[in-house]
PDB file of C-alpha atoms in Angstrom:
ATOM      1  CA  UNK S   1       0.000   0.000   0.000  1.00  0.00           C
ATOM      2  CA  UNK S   2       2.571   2.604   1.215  1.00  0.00           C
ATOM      3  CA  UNK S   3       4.347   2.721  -2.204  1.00  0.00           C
ATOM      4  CA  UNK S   4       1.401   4.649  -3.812  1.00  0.00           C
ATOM      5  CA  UNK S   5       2.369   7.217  -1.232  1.00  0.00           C
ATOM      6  CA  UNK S   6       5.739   7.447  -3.141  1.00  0.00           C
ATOM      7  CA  UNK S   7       7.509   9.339  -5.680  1.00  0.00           C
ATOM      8  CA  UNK S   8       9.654   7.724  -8.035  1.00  0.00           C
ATOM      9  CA  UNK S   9      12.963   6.447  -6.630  1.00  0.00           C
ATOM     10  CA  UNK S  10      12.139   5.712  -3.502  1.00  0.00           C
ATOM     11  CA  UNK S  11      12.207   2.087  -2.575  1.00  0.00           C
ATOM     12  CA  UNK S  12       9.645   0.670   0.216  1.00  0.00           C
ATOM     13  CA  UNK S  13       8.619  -2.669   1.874  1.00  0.00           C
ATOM     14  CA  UNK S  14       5.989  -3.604   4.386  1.00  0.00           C
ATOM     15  CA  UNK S  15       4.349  -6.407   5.871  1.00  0.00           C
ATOM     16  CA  UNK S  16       1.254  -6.945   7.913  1.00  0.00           C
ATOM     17  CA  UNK S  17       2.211  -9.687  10.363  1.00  0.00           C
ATOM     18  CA  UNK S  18       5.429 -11.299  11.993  1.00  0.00           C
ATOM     19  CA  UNK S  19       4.863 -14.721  11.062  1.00  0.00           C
ATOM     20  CA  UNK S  20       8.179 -15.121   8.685  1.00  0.00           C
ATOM     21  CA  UNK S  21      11.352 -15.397  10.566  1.00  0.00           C
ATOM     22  CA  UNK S  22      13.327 -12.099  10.972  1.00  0.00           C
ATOM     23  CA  UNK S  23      16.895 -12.272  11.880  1.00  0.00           C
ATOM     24  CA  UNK S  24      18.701  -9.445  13.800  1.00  0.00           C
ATOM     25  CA  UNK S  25      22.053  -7.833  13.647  1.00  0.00           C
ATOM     26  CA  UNK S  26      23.770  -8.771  17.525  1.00  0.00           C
ATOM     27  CA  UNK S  27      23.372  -5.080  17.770  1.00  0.00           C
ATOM     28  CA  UNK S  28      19.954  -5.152  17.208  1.00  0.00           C
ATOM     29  CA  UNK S  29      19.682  -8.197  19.094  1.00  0.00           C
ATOM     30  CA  UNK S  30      21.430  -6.649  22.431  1.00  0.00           C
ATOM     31  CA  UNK S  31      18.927  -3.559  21.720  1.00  0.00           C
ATOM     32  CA  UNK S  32      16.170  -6.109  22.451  1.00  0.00           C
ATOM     33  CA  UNK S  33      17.002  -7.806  25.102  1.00  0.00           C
ATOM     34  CA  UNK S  34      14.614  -7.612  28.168  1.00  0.00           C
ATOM     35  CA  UNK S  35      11.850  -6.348  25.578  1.00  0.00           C
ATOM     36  CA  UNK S  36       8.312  -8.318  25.420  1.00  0.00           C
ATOM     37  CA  UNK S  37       8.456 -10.876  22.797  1.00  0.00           C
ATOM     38  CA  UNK S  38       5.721  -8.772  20.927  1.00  0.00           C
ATOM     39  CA  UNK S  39       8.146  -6.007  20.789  1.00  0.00           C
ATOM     40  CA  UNK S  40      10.934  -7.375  19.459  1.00  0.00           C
ATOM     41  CA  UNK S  41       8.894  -9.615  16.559  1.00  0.00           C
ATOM     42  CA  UNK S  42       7.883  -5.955  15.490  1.00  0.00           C
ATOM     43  CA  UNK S  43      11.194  -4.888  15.811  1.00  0.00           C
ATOM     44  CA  UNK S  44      12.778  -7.795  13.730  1.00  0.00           C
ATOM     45  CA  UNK S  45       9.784  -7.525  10.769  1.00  0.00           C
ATOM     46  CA  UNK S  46      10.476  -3.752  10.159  1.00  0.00           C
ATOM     47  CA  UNK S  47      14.323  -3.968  10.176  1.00  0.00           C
ATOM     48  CA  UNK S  48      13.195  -7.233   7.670  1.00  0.00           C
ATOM     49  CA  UNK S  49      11.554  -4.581   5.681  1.00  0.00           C
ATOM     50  CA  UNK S  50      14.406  -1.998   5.740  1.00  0.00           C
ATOM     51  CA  UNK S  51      17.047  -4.263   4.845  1.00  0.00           C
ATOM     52  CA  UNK S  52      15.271  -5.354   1.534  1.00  0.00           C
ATOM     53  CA  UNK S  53      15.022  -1.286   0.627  1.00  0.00           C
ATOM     54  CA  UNK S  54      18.679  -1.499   0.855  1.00  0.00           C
ATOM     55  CA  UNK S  55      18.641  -4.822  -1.264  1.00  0.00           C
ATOM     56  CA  UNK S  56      16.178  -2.853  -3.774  1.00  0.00           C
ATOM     57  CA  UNK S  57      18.999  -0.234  -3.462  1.00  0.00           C
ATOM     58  CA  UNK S  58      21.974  -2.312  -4.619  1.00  0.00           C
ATOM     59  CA  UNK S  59      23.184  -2.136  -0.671  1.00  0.00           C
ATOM     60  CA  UNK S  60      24.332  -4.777   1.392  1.00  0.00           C
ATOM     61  CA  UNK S  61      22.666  -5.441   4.886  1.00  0.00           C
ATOM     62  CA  UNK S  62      23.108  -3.539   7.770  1.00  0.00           C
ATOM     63  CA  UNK S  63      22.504  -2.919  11.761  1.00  0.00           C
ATOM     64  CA  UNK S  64      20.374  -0.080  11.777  1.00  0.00           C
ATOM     65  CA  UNK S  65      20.483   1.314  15.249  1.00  0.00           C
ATOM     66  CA  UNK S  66      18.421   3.957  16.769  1.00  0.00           C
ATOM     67  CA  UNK S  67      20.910   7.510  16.699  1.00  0.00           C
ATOM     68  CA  UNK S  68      19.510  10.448  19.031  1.00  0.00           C
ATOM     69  CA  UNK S  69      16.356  11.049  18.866  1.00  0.00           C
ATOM     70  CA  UNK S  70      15.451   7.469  17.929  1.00  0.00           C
ATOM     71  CA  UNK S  71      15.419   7.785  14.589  1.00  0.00           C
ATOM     72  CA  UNK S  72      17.570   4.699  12.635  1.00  0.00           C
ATOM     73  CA  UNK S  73      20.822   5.341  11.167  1.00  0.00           C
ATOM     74  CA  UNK S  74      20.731   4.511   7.776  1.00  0.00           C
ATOM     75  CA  UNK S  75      24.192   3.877   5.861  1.00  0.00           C
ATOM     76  CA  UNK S  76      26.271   7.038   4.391  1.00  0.00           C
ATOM     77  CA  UNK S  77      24.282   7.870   1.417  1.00  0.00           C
ATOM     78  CA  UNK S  78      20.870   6.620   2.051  1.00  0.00           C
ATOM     79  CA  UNK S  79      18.069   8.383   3.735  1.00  0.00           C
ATOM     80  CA  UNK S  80      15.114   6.373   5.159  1.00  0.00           C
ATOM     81  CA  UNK S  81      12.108   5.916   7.586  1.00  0.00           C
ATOM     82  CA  UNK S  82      10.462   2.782   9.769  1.00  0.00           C
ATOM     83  CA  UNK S  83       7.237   2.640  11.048  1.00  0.00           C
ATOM     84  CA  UNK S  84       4.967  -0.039  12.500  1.00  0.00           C
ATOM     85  CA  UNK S  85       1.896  -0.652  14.475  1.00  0.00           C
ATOM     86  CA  UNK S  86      -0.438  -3.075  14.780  1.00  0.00           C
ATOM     87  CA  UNK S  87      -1.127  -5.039  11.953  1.00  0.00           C
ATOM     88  CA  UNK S  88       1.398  -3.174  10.050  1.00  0.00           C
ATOM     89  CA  UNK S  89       5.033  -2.912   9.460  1.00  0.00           C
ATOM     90  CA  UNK S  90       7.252  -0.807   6.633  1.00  0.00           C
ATOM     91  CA  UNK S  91      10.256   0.648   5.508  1.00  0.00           C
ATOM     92  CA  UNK S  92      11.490   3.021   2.934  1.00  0.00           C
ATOM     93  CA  UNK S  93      14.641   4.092   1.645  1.00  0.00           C
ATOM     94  CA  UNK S  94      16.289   6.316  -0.989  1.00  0.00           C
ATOM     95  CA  UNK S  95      19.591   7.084  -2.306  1.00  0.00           C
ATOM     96  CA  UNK S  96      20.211  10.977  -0.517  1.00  0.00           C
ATOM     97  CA  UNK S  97      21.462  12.583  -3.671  1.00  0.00           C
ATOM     98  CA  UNK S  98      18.057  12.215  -5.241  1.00  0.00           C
ATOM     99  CA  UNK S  99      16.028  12.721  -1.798  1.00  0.00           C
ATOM    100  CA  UNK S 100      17.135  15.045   1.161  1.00  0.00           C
ATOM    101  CA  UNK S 101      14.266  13.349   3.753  1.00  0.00           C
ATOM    102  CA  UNK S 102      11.811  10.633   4.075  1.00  0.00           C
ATOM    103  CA  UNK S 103       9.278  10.451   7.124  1.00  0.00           C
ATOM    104  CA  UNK S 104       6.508   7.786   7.227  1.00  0.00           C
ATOM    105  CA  UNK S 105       4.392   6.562   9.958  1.00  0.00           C
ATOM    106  CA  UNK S 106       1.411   3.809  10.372  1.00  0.00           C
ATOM    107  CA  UNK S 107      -1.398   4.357  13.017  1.00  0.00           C
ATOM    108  CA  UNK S 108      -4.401   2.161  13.668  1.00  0.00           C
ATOM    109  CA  UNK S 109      -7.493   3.732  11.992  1.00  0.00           C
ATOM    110  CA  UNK S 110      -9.488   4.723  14.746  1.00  0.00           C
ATOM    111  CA  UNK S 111     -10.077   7.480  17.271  1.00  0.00           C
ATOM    112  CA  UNK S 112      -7.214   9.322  19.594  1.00  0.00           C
ATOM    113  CA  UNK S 113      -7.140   8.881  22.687  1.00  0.00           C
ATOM    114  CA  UNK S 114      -8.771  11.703  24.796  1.00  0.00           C
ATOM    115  CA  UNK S 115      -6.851  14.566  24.980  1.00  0.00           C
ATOM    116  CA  UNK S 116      -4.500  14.331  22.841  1.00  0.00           C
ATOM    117  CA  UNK S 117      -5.676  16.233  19.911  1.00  0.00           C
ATOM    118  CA  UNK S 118      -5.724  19.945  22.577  1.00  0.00           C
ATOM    119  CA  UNK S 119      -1.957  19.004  22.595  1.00  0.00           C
ATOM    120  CA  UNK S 120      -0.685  18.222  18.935  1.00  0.00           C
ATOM    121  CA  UNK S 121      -2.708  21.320  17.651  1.00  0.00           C
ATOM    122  CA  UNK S 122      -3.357  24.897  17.178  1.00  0.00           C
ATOM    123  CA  UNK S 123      -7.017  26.620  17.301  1.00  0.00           C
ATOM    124  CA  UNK S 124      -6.659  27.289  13.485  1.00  0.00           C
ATOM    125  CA  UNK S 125      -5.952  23.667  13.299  1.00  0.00           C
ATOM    126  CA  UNK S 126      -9.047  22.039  15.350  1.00  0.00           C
ATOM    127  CA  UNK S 127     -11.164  24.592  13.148  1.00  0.00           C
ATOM    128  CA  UNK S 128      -9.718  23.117  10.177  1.00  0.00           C
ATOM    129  CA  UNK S 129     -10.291  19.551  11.382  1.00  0.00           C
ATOM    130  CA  UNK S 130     -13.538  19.923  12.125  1.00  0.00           C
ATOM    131  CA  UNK S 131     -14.392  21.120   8.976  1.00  0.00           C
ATOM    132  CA  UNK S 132     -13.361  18.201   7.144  1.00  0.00           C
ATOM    133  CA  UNK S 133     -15.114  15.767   9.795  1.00  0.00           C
ATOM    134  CA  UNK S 134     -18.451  17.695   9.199  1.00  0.00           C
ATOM    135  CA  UNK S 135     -17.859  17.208   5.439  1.00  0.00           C
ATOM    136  CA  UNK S 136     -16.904  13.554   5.530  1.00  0.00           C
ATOM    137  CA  UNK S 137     -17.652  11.827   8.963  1.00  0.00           C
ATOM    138  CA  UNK S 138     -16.582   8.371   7.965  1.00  0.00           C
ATOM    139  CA  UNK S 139     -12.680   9.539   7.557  1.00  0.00           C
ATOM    140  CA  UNK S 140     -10.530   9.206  11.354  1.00  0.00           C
ATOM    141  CA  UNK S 141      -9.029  12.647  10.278  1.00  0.00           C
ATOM    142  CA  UNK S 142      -7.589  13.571  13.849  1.00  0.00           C
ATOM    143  CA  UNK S 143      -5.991  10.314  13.511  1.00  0.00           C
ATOM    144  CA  UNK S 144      -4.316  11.138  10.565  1.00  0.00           C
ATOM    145  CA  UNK S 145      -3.661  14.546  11.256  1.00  0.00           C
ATOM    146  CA  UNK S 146      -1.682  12.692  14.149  1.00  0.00           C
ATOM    147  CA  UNK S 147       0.147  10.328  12.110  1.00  0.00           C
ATOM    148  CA  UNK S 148       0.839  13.238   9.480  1.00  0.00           C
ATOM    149  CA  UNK S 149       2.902  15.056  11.821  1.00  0.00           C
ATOM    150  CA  UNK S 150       4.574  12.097  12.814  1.00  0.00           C
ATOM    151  CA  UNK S 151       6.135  12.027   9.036  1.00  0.00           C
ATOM    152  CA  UNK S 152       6.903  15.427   9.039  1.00  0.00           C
ATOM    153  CA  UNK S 153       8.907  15.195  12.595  1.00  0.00           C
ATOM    154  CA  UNK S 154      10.747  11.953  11.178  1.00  0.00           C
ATOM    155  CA  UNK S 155      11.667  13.464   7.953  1.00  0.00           C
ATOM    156  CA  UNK S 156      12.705  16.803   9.789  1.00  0.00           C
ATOM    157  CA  UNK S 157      15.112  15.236  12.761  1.00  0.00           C
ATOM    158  CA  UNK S 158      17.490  12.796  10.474  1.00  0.00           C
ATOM    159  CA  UNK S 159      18.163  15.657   8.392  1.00  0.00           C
ATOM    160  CA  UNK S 160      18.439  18.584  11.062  1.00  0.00           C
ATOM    161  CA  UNK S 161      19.510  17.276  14.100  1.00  0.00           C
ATOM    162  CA  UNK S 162      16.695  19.707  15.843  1.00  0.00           C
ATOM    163  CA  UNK S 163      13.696  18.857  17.824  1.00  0.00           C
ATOM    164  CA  UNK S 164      10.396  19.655  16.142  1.00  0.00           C
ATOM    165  CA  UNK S 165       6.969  19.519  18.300  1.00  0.00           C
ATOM    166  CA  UNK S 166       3.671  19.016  17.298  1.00  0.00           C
ATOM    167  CA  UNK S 167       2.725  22.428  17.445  1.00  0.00           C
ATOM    168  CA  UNK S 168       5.486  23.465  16.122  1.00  0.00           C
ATOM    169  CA  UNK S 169       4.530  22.374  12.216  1.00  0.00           C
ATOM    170  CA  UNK S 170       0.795  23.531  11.252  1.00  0.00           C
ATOM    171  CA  UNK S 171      -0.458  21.199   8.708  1.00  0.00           C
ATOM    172  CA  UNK S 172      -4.070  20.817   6.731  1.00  0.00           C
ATOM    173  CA  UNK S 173      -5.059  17.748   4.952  1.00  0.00           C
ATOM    174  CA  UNK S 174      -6.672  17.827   1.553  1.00  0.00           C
ATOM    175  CA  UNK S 175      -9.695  15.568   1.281  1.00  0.00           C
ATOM    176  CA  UNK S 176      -7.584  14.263  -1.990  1.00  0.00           C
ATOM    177  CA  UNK S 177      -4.759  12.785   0.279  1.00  0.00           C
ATOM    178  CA  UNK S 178      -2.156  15.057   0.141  1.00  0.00           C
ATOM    179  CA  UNK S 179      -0.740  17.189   3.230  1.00  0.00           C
ATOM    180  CA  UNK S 180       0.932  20.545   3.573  1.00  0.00           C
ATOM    181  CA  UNK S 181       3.012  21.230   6.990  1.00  0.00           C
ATOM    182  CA  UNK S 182       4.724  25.049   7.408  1.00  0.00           C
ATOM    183  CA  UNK S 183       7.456  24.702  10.257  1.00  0.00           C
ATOM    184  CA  UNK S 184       8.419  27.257  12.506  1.00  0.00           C
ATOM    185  CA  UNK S 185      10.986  25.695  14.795  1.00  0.00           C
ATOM    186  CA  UNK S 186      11.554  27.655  17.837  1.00  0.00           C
ATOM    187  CA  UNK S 187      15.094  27.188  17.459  1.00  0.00           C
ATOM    188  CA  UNK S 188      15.001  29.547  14.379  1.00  0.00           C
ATOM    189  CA  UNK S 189      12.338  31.828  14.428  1.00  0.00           C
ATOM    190  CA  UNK S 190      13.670  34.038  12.328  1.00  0.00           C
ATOM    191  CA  UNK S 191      14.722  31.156   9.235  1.00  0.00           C
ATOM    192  CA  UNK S 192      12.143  31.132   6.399  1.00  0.00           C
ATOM    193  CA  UNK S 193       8.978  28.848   6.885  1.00  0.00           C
ATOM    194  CA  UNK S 194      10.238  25.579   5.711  1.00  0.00           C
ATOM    195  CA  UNK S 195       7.441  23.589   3.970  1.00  0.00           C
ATOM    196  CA  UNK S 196       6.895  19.721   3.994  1.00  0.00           C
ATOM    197  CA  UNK S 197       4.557  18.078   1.681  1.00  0.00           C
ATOM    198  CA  UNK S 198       2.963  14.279   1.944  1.00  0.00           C
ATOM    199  CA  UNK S 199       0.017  11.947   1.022  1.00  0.00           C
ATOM    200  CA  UNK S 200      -1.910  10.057   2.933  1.00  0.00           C
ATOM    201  CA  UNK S 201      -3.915   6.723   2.741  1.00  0.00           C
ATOM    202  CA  UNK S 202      -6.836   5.503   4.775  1.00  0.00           C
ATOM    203  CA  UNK S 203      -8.578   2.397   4.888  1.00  0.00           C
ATOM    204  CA  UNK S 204     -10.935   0.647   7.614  1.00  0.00           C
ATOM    205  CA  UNK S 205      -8.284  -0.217   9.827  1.00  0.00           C
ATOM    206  CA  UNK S 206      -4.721   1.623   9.110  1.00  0.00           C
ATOM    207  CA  UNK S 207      -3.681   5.272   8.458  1.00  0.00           C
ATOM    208  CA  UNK S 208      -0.418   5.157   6.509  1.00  0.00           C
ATOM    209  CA  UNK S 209       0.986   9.034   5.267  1.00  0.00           C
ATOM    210  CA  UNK S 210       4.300   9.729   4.092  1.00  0.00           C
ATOM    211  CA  UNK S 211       6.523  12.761   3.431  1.00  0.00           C
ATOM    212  CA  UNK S 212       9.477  12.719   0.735  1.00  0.00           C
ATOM    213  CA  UNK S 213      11.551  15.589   0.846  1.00  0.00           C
ATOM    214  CA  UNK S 214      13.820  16.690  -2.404  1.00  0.00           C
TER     215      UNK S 214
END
């Protein structure tokens, strides 16, 4: 599903269980140790998924261990994203000298839990949200609002090194799938709006969006 959230050149793998064996770097293996079973099966599907991206790539397997911030280090050269939740695992990848940042993120399909929609947003935003829920009911769009600025965070952080917080990126969906975030780190509050741009996919149970940065 995720790669009709792509651009060309971008390589991506997911699966929707654990059930195939998924064999871990001792790196990544030490990283899970103590971890609920559940947790590392997750774990060992999504760096599955990863290391074929790097196959699709022409690039030989790797540990990919969380740097700061969590995100995975990808080898010199490639940028890429992870993401998994229930029922769902992915990966993509990308050589770097044809994309500066990928961000993706999977979230189950229904509502957030109370509360947090006052924190991840603006006024202006919640005004804009509940707009599209009056025009189309059926779609969880806090949900992906949520998982949209998920993307946008893990696209920002590999490539800046910065913290970015929810409120700190106001985005609006487009009832066609596509999503428009204007950042205003307070780090820089002088630097030009950055904008990120990304799709998004919904069906009954998953909300996948994605964010591919040139």
């Amino acid at each position: 599903m995720i790669e009709r959230l792509l651009p060309p050149g971008v390589t991506s793998s997911e699966a929707f269980d654990d059930e195939a064996p998924a064999p871990l770097f001792p790196a990544e293996a030490a990283l899970m140790e103590g971890r609920r079973a559940r947790r590392r099966r997750q774990f060992a599907t999504a760096r599955a998924c990863a290391r074929r991206c790097l196959e699709a790539l022409g690039r030989p397997p790797v540990a990919l261990l969380p740097g700061p911030g969590g995100a995975p280090q990808w080898p010199a050269g490639v940028v890429g994203s992870i993401t998994h939740c229930d029922g769902y695992r992915a990966a993509v990848a990308a050589p770097a000298d044809r994309v500066a940042a990928l961000g993706i993120d999977a979230e189950p399909a229904g509502p957030l839990p109370d509360g947090v929609l006052g924190l991840i947003t603006s006024p202006q935003e919640r005004t804009h949200l509940e707009a599209l829920s009056s025009a189309a009911p059926q779609t969880p769009w806090e949900r992906i609002f949520f998982s949209a600025k998920e993307a946008v965070y893990k696209a920002w952080y590999p490539a800046t090194g910065t913290w970015l917080g929810f409120r700190d990126a106001t985005l609006t969906l487009s009832p066609t799938g596509t999503f428009r975030a204007t950042l205003h780190p307070p780090h820089a509050p002088d630097a030009p709006d950055p904008v990120y741009e990304g799709r998004w996919l919904a069906t009954e149970s998953l909300v996948i969006t994605a964010v591919a940065r040139r």
